[in-house]
N, CA, C and O atoms as CSV, one atom per row, in Angstrom:
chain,resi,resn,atom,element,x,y,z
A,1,UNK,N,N,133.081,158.015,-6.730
A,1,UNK,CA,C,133.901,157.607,-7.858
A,1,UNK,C,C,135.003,158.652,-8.036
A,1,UNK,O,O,134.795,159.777,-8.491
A,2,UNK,N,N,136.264,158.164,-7.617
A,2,UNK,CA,C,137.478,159.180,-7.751
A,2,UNK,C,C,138.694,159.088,-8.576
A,2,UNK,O,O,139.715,159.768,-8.472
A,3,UNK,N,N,138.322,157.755,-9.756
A,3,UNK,CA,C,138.977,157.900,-10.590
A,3,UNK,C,C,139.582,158.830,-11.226
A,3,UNK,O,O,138.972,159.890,-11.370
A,4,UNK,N,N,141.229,158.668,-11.898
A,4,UNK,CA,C,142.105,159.185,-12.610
A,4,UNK,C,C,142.197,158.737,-14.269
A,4,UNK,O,O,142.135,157.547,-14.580
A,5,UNK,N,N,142.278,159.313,-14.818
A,5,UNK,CA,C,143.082,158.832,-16.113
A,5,UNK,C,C,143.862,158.759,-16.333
A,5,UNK,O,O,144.305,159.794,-16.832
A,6,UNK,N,N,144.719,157.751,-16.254
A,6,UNK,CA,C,146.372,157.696,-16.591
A,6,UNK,C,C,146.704,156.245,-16.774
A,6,UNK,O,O,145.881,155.412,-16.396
A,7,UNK,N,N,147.575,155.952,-17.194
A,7,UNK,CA,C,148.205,154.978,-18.769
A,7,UNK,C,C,148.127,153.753,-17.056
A,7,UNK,O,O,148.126,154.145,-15.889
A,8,UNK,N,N,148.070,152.217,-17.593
A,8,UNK,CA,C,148.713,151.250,-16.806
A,8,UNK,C,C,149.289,150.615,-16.986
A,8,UNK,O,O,149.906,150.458,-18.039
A,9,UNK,N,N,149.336,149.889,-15.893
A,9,UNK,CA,C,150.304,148.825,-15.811
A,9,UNK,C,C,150.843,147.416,-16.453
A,9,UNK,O,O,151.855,146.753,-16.677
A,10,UNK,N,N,149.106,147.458,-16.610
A,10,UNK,CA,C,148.830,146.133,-17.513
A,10,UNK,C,C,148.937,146.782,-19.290
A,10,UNK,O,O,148.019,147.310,-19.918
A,11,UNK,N,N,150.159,146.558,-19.701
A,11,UNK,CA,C,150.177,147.386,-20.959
A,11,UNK,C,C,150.739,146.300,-21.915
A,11,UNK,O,O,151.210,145.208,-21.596
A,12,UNK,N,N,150.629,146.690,-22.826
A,12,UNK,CA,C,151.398,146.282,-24.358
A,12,UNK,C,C,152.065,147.243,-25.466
A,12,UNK,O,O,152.649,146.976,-26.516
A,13,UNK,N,N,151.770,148.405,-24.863
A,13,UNK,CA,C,152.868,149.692,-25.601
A,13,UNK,C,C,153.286,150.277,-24.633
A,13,UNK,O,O,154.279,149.993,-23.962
A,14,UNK,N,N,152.533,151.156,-24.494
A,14,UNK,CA,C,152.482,152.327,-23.424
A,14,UNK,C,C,151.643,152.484,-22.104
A,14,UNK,O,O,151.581,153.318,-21.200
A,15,UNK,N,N,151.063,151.368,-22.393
A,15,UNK,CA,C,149.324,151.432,-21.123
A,15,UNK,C,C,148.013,152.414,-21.305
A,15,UNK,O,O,147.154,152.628,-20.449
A,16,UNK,N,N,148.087,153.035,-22.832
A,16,UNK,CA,C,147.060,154.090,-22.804
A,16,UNK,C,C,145.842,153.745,-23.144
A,16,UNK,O,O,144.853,154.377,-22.774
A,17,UNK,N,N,145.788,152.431,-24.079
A,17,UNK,CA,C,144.208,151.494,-23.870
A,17,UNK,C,C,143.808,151.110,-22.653
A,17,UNK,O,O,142.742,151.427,-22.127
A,18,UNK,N,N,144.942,150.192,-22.033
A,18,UNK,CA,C,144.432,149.399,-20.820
A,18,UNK,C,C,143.851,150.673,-19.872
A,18,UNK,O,O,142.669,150.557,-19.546
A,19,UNK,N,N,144.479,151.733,-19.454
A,19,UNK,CA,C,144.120,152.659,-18.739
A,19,UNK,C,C,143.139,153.320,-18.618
A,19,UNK,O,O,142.745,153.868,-17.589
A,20,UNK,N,N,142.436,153.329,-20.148
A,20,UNK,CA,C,140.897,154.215,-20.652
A,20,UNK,C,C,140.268,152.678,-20.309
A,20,UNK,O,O,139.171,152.804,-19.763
A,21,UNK,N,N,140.511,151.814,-20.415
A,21,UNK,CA,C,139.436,150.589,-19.710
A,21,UNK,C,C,139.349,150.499,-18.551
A,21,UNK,O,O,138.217,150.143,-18.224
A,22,UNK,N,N,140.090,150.668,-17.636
A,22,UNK,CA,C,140.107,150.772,-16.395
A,22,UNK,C,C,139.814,151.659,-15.817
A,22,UNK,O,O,139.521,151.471,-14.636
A,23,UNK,N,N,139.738,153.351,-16.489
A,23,UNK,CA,C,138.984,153.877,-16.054
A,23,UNK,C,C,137.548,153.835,-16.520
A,23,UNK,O,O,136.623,154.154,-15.772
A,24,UNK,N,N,137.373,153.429,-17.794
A,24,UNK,CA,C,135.873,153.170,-17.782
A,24,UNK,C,C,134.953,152.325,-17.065
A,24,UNK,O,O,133.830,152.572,-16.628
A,25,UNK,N,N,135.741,151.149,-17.027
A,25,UNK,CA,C,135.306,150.193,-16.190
A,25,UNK,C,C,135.062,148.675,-17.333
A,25,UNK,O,O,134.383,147.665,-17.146
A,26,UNK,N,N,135.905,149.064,-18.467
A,26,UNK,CA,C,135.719,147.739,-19.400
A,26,UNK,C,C,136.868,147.011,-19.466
A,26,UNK,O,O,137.860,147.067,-18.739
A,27,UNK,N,N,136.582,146.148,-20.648
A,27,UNK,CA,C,137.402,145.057,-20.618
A,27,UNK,C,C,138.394,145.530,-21.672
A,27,UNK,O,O,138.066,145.994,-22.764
A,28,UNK,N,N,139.755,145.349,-21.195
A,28,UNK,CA,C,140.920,145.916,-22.008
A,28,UNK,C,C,140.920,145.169,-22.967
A,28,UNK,O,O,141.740,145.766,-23.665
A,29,UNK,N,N,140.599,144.231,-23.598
A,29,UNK,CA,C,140.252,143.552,-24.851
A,29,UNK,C,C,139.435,144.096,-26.002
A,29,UNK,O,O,139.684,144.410,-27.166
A,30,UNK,N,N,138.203,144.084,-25.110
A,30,UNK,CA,C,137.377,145.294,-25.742
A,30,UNK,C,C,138.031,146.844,-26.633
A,30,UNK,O,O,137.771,147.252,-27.765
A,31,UNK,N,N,138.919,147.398,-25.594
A,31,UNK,CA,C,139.136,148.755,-25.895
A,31,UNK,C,C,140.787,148.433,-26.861
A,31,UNK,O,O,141.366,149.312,-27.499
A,32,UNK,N,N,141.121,147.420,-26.771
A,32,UNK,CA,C,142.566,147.736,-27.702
A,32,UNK,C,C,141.735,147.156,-28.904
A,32,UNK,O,O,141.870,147.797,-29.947
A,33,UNK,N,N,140.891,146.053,-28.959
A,33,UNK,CA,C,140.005,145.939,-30.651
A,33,UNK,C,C,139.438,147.024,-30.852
A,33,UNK,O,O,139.965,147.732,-31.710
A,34,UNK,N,N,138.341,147.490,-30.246
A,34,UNK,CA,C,138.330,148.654,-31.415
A,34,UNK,C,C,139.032,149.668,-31.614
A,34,UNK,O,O,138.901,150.368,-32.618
A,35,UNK,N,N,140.030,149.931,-30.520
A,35,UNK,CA,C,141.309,150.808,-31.110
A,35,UNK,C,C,141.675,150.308,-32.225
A,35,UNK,O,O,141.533,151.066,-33.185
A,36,UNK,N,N,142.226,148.987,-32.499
A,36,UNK,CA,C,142.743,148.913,-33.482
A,36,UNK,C,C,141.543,148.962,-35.280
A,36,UNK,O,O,141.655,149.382,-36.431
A,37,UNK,N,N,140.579,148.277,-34.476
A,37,UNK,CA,C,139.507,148.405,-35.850
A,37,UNK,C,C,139.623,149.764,-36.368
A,37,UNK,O,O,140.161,149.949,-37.460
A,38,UNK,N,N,139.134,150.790,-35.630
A,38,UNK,CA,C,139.148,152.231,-35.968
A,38,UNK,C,C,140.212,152.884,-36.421
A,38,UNK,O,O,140.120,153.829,-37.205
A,39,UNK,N,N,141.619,152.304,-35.834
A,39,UNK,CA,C,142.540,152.932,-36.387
A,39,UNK,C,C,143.298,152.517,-38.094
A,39,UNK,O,O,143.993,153.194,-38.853
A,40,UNK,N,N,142.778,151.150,-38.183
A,40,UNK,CA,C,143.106,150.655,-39.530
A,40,UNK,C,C,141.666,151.055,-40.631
A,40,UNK,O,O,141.774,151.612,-41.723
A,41,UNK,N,N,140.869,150.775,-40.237
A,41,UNK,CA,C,139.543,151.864,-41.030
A,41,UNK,C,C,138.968,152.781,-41.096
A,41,UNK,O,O,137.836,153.027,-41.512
A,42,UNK,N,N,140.050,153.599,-40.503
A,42,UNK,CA,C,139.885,155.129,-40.835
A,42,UNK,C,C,140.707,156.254,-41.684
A,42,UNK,O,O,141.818,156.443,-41.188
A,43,UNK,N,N,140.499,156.874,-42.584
A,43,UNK,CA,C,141.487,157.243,-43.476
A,43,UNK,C,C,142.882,158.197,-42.518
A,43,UNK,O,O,142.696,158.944,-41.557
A,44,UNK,N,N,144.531,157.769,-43.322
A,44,UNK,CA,C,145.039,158.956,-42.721
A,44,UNK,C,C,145.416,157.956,-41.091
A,44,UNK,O,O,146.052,158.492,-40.184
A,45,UNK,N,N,144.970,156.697,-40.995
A,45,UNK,CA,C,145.103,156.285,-39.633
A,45,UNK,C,C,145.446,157.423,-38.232
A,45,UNK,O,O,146.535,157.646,-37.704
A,46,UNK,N,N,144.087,158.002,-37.898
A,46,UNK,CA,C,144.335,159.186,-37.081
A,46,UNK,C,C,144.536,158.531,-35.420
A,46,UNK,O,O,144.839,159.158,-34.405
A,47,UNK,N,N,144.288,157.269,-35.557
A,47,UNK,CA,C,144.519,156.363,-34.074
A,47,UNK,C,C,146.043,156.806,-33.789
A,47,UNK,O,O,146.469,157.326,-32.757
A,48,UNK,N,N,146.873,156.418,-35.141
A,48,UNK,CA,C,148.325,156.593,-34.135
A,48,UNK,C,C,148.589,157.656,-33.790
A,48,UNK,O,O,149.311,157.713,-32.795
A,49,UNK,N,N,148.170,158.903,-34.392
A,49,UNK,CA,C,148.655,160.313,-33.699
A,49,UNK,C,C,148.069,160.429,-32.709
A,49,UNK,O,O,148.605,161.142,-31.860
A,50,UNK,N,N,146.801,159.828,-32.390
A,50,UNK,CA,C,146.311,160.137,-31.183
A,50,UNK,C,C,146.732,159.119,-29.709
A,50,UNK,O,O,146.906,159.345,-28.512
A,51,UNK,N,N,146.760,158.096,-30.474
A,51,UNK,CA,C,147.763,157.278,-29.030
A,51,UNK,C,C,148.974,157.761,-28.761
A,51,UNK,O,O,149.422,157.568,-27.631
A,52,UNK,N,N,149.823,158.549,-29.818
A,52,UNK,CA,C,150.970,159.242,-29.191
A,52,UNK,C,C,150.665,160.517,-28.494
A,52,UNK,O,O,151.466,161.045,-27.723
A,53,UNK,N,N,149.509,160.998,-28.771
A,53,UNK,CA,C,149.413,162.291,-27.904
A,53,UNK,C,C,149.277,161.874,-26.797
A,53,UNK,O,O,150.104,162.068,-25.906
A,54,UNK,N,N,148.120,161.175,-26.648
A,54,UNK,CA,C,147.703,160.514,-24.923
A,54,UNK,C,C,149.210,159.939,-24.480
A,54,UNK,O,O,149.724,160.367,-23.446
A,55,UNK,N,N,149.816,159.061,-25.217
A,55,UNK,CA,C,151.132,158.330,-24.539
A,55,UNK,C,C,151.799,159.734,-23.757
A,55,UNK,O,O,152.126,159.734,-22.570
A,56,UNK,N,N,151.888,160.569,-24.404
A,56,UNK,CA,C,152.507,161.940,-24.126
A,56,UNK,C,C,152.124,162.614,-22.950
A,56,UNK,O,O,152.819,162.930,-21.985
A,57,UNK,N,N,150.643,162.833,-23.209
A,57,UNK,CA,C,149.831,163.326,-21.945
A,57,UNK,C,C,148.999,162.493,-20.673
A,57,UNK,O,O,148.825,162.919,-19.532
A,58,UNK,N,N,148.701,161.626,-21.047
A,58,UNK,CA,C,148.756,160.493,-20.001
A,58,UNK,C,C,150.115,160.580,-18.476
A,58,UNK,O,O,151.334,160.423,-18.535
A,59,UNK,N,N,149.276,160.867,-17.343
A,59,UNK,CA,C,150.203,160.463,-16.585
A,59,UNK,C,C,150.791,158.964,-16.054
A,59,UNK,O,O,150.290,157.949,-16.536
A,60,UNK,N,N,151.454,158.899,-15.433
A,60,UNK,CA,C,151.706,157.483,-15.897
A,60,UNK,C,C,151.037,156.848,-14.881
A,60,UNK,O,O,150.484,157.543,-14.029
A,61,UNK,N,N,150.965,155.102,-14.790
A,61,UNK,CA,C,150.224,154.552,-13.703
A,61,UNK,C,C,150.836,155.011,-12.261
A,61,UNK,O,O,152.017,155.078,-11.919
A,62,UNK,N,N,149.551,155.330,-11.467
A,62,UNK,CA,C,149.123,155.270,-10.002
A,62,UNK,C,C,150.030,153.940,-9.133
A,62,UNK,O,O,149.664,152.849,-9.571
A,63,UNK,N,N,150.869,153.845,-8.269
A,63,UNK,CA,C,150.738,153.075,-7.410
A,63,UNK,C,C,149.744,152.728,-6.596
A,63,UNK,O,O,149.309,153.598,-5.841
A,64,UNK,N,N,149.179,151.417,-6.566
A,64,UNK,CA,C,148.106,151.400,-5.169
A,64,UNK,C,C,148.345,151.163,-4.164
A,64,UNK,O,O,148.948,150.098,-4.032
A,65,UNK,N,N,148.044,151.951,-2.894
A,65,UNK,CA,C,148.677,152.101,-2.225
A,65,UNK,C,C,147.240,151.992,-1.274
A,65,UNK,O,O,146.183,152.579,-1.504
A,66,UNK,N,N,147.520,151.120,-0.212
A,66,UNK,CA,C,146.162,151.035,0.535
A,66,UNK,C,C,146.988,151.014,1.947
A,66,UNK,O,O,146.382,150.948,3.016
């Protein structure tokens, strides 16, 4: 297993959900709902500072290259 972490392709902002699903191995549906659950029911909404950090530090998507 030689996975990377970094933002993809398949995106709707930035690619930094789809990317933590793909490296986890889940379903990007999955991971942008409870992004968003958590980030609207949590005080202070600390989701968006933290999707801008990752947007930030996230490298960007991998070409595949076979």
């Amino acid at each position: 297993m030689n996975k990377k972490l970094c933002k993809s392709n398949d995106k709707m902002i930035a690619g930094v959900c789809a990317g933590i699903a793909e490296f986890l191995g889940w379903d990007i549906t999955v991971v942008r709902a409870a992004y968003a659950f958590l980030s609207v029911f949590t005080a202070g909404f600390p989701g968006l500072l933290l999707y801008i950090i990752l947007c930030i530090v996230m490298p960007p998507a991998y070409s595949k290259q076979e």
